[in-house]
CSV table of C-alpha atoms in Angstrom, one decimal:
chain,number,residue,atom,x,y,z
A,1,UNK,CA,0.0,0.0,0.0
A,2,UNK,CA,2.9,2.4,0.7
A,3,UNK,CA,4.7,1.5,-2.5
A,4,UNK,CA,2.1,3.2,-4.8
A,5,UNK,CA,2.2,6.3,-2.6
A,6,UNK,CA,6.0,6.4,-2.7
A,7,UNK,CA,6.0,6.0,-6.5
A,8,UNK,CA,3.4,8.8,-6.9
A,9,UNK,CA,5.5,11.1,-4.7
A,10,UNK,CA,8.6,10.4,-6.7
A,11,UNK,CA,6.7,11.0,-10.0
A,12,UNK,CA,5.4,14.4,-8.8
A,13,UNK,CA,8.7,15.7,-7.5
A,14,UNK,CA,10.3,18.3,-9.9
A,15,UNK,CA,13.5,16.8,-11.2
A,16,UNK,CA,16.5,18.7,-12.6
A,17,UNK,CA,17.3,17.3,-16.0
A,18,UNK,CA,20.8,18.3,-16.7
A,19,UNK,CA,21.1,19.6,-20.3
A,20,UNK,CA,23.0,17.6,-22.8
A,21,UNK,CA,24.3,20.7,-24.6
A,22,UNK,CA,22.3,23.4,-22.9
A,23,UNK,CA,24.7,25.8,-21.3
A,24,UNK,CA,25.2,29.5,-21.7
A,25,UNK,CA,27.5,32.2,-20.2
A,26,UNK,CA,26.7,33.8,-16.9
A,27,UNK,CA,26.2,37.5,-16.5
A,28,UNK,CA,28.8,37.6,-13.8
A,29,UNK,CA,31.7,36.3,-16.0
A,30,UNK,CA,31.7,35.6,-19.7
A,31,UNK,CA,33.6,32.3,-19.3
A,32,UNK,CA,31.6,30.8,-16.5
A,33,UNK,CA,28.8,28.5,-17.8
A,34,UNK,CA,25.3,28.2,-16.4
A,35,UNK,CA,22.4,26.0,-17.5
A,36,UNK,CA,20.4,27.5,-20.3
A,37,UNK,CA,17.3,27.1,-18.3
A,38,UNK,CA,18.6,29.5,-15.7
A,39,UNK,CA,16.5,32.6,-15.0
A,40,UNK,CA,18.1,35.6,-13.3
A,41,UNK,CA,16.5,36.3,-9.9
A,42,UNK,CA,18.7,39.1,-8.5
A,43,UNK,CA,22.1,40.8,-8.5
A,44,UNK,CA,24.0,40.9,-5.3
A,45,UNK,CA,25.8,44.0,-4.1
A,46,UNK,CA,29.5,43.7,-3.1
A,47,UNK,CA,28.8,45.8,0.0
A,48,UNK,CA,27.3,42.8,1.8
A,49,UNK,CA,30.6,41.0,2.0
A,50,UNK,CA,34.2,42.4,1.6
A,51,UNK,CA,35.3,39.1,-0.1
A,52,UNK,CA,32.8,39.5,-2.9
A,53,UNK,CA,33.2,41.7,-5.9
A,54,UNK,CA,29.7,41.0,-7.3
A,55,UNK,CA,27.1,38.2,-7.4
A,56,UNK,CA,24.1,36.9,-9.2
A,57,UNK,CA,21.4,34.4,-8.3
A,58,UNK,CA,19.6,32.3,-10.8
A,59,UNK,CA,16.5,30.1,-10.6
A,60,UNK,CA,17.2,26.6,-12.0
A,61,UNK,CA,14.2,24.3,-11.5
A,62,UNK,CA,15.2,21.0,-9.8
A,63,UNK,CA,18.9,21.7,-9.4
A,64,UNK,CA,20.5,20.7,-6.1
A,65,UNK,CA,17.8,18.3,-5.1
A,66,UNK,CA,16.1,18.5,-1.8
A,67,UNK,CA,17.9,21.2,0.3
A,68,UNK,CA,20.6,21.5,-2.3
A,69,UNK,CA,22.3,18.3,-1.2
A,70,UNK,CA,22.5,16.7,-4.7
A,71,UNK,CA,25.6,17.5,-6.8
A,72,UNK,CA,24.8,18.2,-10.5
A,73,UNK,CA,27.8,16.2,-11.8
A,74,UNK,CA,27.5,17.1,-15.5
A,75,UNK,CA,27.2,20.8,-14.7
A,76,UNK,CA,30.3,20.7,-12.5
A,77,UNK,CA,32.1,18.8,-15.4
A,78,UNK,CA,30.9,21.5,-17.8
A,79,UNK,CA,32.5,24.2,-15.6
A,80,UNK,CA,35.8,22.2,-15.5
A,81,UNK,CA,35.6,21.6,-19.3
A,82,UNK,CA,35.4,25.4,-19.7
A,83,UNK,CA,38.8,25.7,-18.1
A,84,UNK,CA,37.9,26.3,-14.5
A,85,UNK,CA,39.7,24.4,-11.8
A,86,UNK,CA,37.8,23.4,-8.6
A,87,UNK,CA,39.5,24.5,-5.4
A,88,UNK,CA,38.5,21.3,-3.6
A,89,UNK,CA,40.2,22.2,-0.3
A,90,UNK,CA,37.9,25.3,-0.1
A,91,UNK,CA,34.6,23.5,-0.7
A,92,UNK,CA,32.1,24.1,2.0
A,93,UNK,CA,29.1,21.7,1.6
A,94,UNK,CA,27.1,23.0,-1.3
A,95,UNK,CA,29.5,25.9,-2.0
A,96,UNK,CA,32.1,25.2,-4.6
A,97,UNK,CA,35.1,27.5,-5.6
A,98,UNK,CA,36.5,27.5,-9.1
A,99,UNK,CA,39.6,29.4,-10.3
A,100,UNK,CA,40.6,30.4,-13.8
A,101,UNK,CA,43.7,32.5,-14.2
A,102,UNK,CA,43.4,35.2,-11.5
A,103,UNK,CA,39.6,34.9,-11.1
A,104,UNK,CA,37.8,32.9,-8.4
A,105,UNK,CA,34.1,32.2,-8.7
A,106,UNK,CA,32.1,30.8,-5.8
A,107,UNK,CA,29.1,28.6,-6.9
A,108,UNK,CA,26.4,28.0,-4.2
A,109,UNK,CA,23.9,25.3,-5.1
A,110,UNK,CA,20.6,25.3,-3.4
A,111,UNK,CA,17.3,23.7,-4.1
A,112,UNK,CA,16.1,25.2,-7.4
A,113,UNK,CA,18.7,27.9,-7.5
A,114,UNK,CA,22.4,28.7,-8.0
A,115,UNK,CA,24.3,31.8,-6.8
A,116,UNK,CA,27.5,32.9,-8.3
A,117,UNK,CA,30.0,35.2,-6.6
A,118,UNK,CA,33.0,36.7,-8.2
A,119,UNK,CA,35.5,36.9,-5.3
A,120,UNK,CA,37.8,39.9,-4.8
A,121,UNK,CA,41.5,39.4,-5.6
A,122,UNK,CA,42.4,39.4,-1.9
A,123,UNK,CA,39.4,37.3,-0.8
A,124,UNK,CA,39.7,35.1,2.2
A,125,UNK,CA,38.2,31.7,1.3
């Protein structure tokens, strides 16, 4: 009796389908990819944190899973394929840090959203 209810619940849960070739550039940095299905929610002022130069938040339906605990592997791979290196020692749960040349981008994955922060050159991460 519980199995049909469980299957119904799974079938009704929005799921993030990672795009096969659906990535575009973010508004924060021209070389940092975001899923094409991303919708800009807000820009974030640098005055809120001295380590942040600027930031943007996007809605991406289904990304991150429940509470942002699911890693979108293909998306992370797309970022790395674009020349960004993950700073794995700096990872904080659902917050990833990527570096390309002198630029560090923080990627925060939450349920149904991603937030990108371009870190200042002297940021403490």
